[in-house]
PDB file of C-alpha atoms in Angstrom:
ATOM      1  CA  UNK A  78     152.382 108.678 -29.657  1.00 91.00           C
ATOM      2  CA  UNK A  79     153.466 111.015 -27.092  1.00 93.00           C
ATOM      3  CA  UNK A  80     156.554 108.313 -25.764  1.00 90.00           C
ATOM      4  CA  UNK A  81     157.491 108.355 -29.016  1.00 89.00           C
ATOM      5  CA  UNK A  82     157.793 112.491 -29.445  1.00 92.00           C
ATOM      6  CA  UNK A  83     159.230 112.008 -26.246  1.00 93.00           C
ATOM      7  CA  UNK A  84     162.306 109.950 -26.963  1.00 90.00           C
ATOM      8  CA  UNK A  85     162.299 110.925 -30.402  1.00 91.00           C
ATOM      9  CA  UNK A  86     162.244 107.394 -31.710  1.00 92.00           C
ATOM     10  CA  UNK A  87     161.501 108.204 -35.949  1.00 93.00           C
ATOM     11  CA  UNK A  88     164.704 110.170 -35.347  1.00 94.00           C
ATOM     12  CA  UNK A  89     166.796 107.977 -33.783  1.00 93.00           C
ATOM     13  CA  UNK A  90     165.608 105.456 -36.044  1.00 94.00           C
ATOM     14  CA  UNK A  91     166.464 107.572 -38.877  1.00 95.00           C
ATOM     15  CA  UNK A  92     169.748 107.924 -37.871  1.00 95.00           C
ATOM     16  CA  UNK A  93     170.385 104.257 -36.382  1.00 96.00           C
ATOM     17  CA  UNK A  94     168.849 102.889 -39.740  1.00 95.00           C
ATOM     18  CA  UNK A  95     171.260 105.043 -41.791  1.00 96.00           C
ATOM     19  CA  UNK A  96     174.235 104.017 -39.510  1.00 96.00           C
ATOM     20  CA  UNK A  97     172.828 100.202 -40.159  1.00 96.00           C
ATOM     21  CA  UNK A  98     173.189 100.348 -44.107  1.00 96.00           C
ATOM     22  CA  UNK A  99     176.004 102.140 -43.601  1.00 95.00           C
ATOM     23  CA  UNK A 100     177.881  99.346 -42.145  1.00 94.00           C
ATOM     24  CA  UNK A 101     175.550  96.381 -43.744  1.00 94.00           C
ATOM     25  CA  UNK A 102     177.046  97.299 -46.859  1.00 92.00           C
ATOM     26  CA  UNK A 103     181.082  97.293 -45.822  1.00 91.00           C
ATOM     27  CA  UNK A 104     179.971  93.391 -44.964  1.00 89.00           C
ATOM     28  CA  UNK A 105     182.150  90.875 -47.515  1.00 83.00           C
ATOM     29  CA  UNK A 106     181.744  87.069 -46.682  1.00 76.00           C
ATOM     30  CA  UNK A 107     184.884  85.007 -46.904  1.00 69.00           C
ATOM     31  CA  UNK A 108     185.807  83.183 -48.618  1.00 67.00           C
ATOM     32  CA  UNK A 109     183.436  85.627 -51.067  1.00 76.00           C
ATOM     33  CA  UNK A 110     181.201  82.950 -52.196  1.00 84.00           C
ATOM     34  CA  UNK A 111     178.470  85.399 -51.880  1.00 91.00           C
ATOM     35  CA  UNK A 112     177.391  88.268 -53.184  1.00 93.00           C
ATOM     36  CA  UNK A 113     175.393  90.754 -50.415  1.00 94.00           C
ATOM     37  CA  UNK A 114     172.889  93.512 -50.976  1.00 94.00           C
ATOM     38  CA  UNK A 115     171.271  95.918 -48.237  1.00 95.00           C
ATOM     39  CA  UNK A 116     168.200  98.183 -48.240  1.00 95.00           C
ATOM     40  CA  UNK A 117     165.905  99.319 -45.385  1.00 95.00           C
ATOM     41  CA  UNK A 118     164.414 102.564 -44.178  1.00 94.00           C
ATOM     42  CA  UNK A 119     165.192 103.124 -41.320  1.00 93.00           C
ATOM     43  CA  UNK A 120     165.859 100.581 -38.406  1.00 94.00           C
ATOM     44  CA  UNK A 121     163.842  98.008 -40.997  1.00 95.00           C
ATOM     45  CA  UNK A 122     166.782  96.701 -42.951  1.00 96.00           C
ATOM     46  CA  UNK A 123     167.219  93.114 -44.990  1.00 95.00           C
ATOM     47  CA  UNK A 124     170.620  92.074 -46.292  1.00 96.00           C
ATOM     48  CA  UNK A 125     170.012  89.803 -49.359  1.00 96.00           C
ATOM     49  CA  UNK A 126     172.238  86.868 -49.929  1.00 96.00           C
ATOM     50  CA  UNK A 127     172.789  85.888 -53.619  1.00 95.00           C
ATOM     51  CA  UNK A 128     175.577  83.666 -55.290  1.00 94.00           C
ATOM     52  CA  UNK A 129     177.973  84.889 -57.873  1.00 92.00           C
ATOM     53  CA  UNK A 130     176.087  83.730 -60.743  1.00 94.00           C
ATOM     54  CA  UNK A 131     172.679  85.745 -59.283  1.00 95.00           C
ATOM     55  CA  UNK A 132     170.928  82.620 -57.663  1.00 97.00           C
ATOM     56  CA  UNK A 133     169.289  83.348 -53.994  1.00 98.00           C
ATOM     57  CA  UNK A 134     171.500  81.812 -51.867  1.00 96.00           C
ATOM     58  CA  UNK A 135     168.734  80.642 -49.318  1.00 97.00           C
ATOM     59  CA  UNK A 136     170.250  77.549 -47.373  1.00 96.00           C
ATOM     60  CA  UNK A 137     173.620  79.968 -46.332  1.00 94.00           C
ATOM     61  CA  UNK A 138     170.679  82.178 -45.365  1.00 96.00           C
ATOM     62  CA  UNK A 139     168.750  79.779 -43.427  1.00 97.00           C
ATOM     63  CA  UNK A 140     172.413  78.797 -41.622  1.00 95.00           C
ATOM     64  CA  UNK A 141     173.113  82.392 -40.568  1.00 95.00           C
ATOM     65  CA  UNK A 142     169.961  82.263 -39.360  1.00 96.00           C
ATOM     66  CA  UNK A 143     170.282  79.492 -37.111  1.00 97.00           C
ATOM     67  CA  UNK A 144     173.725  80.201 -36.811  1.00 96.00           C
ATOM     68  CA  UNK A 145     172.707  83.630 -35.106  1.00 96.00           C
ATOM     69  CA  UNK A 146     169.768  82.300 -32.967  1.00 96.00           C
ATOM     70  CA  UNK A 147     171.966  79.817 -31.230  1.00 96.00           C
ATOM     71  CA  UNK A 148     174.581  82.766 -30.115  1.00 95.00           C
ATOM     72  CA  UNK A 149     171.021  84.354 -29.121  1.00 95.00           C
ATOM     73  CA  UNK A 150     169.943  86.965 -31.943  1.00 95.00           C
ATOM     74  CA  UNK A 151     167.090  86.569 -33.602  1.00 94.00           C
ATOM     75  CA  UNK A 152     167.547  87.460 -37.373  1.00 94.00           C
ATOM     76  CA  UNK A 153     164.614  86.392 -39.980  1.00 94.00           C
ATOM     77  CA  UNK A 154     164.389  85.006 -42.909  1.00 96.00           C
ATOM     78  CA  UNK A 155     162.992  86.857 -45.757  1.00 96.00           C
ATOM     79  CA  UNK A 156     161.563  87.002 -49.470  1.00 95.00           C
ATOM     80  CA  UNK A 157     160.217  85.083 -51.341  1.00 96.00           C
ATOM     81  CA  UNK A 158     163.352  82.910 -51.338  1.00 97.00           C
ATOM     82  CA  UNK A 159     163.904  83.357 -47.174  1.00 97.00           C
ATOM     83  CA  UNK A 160     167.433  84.599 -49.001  1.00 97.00           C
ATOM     84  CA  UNK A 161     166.976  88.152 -47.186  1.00 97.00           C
ATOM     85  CA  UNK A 162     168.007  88.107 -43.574  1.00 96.00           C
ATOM     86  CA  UNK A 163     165.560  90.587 -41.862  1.00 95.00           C
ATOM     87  CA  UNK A 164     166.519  93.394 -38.983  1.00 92.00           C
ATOM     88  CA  UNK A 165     163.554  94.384 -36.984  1.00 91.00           C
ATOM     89  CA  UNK A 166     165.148  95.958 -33.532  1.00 93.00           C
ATOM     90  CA  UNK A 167     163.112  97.709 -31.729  1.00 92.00           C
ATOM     91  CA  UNK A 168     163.691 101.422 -32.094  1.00 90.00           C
ATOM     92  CA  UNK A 169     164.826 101.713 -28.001  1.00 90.00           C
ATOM     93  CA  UNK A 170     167.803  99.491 -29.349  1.00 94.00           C
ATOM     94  CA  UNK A 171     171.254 101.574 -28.274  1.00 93.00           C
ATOM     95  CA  UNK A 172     173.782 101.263 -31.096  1.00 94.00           C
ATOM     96  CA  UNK A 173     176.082  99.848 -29.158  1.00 96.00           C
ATOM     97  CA  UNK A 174     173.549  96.739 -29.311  1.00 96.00           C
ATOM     98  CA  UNK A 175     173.347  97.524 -32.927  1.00 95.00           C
ATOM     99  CA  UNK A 176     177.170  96.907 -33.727  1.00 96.00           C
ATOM    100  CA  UNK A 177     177.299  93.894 -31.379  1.00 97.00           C
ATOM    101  CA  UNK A 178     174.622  92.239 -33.461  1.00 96.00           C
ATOM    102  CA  UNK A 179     176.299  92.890 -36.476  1.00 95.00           C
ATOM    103  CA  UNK A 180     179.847  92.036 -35.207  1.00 95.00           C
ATOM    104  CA  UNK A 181     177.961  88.319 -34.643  1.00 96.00           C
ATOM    105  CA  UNK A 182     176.743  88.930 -38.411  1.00 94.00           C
ATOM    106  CA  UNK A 183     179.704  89.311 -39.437  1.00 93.00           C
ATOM    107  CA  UNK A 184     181.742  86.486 -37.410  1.00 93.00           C
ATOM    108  CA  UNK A 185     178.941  84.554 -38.488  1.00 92.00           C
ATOM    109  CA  UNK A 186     179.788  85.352 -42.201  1.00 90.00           C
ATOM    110  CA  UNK A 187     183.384  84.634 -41.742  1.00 87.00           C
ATOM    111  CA  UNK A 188     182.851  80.977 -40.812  1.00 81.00           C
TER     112      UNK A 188
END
């Protein structure tokens, strides 16, 4: 408890979490054959993937998930259609680290 007063982690989570969303939801897949939702507190975010008509879209979930792990981030699958992709960084993450994990999101998204 006291390394986390110390560094003030719930506050730079607070403010890494907003900065997260923030940028989460300026994400557009192309060609836009997806439609993407984020919500987290926090540095606990998920990004849910959906088609157009409102069906989870949880195989282009499952391949940004692999997709990701092989260029070495580790991104989960989530709810109960593993159609949410899942950010749990630890709250020592820098946010330069942040934006170059979500730079491979969004590469990742473009293909």
């Amino acid at each position: 408890v006291r390394e986390i007063r110390r560094c003030n982690l719930v506050q730079r989570s607070a403010r890494l979490g907003k900065f997260l969303l923030s940028e989460l939801s300026t994400l557009n897949p192309q060609p836009s054959t997806l439609r993407l939702s984020a919500r987290g507190l926090g540095l606990l975010a998920g990004m849910e993937l959906r088609y157009p008509e409102g069906a989870p879209a949880t195989q282009p979930a499952l391949d940004l998930v692999k997709h990701l792990l092989h260029h070495g981030f580790i991104f989960l699958p989530e709810g109960e259609h593993a159609n949410v992709l899942s950010f749990t960084p630890p709250l020592t993450i820098s946010e330069a680290q942040l934006r170059t994990a979500l730079n491979a999101l969004e590469a990742a998204l473009a293909t």
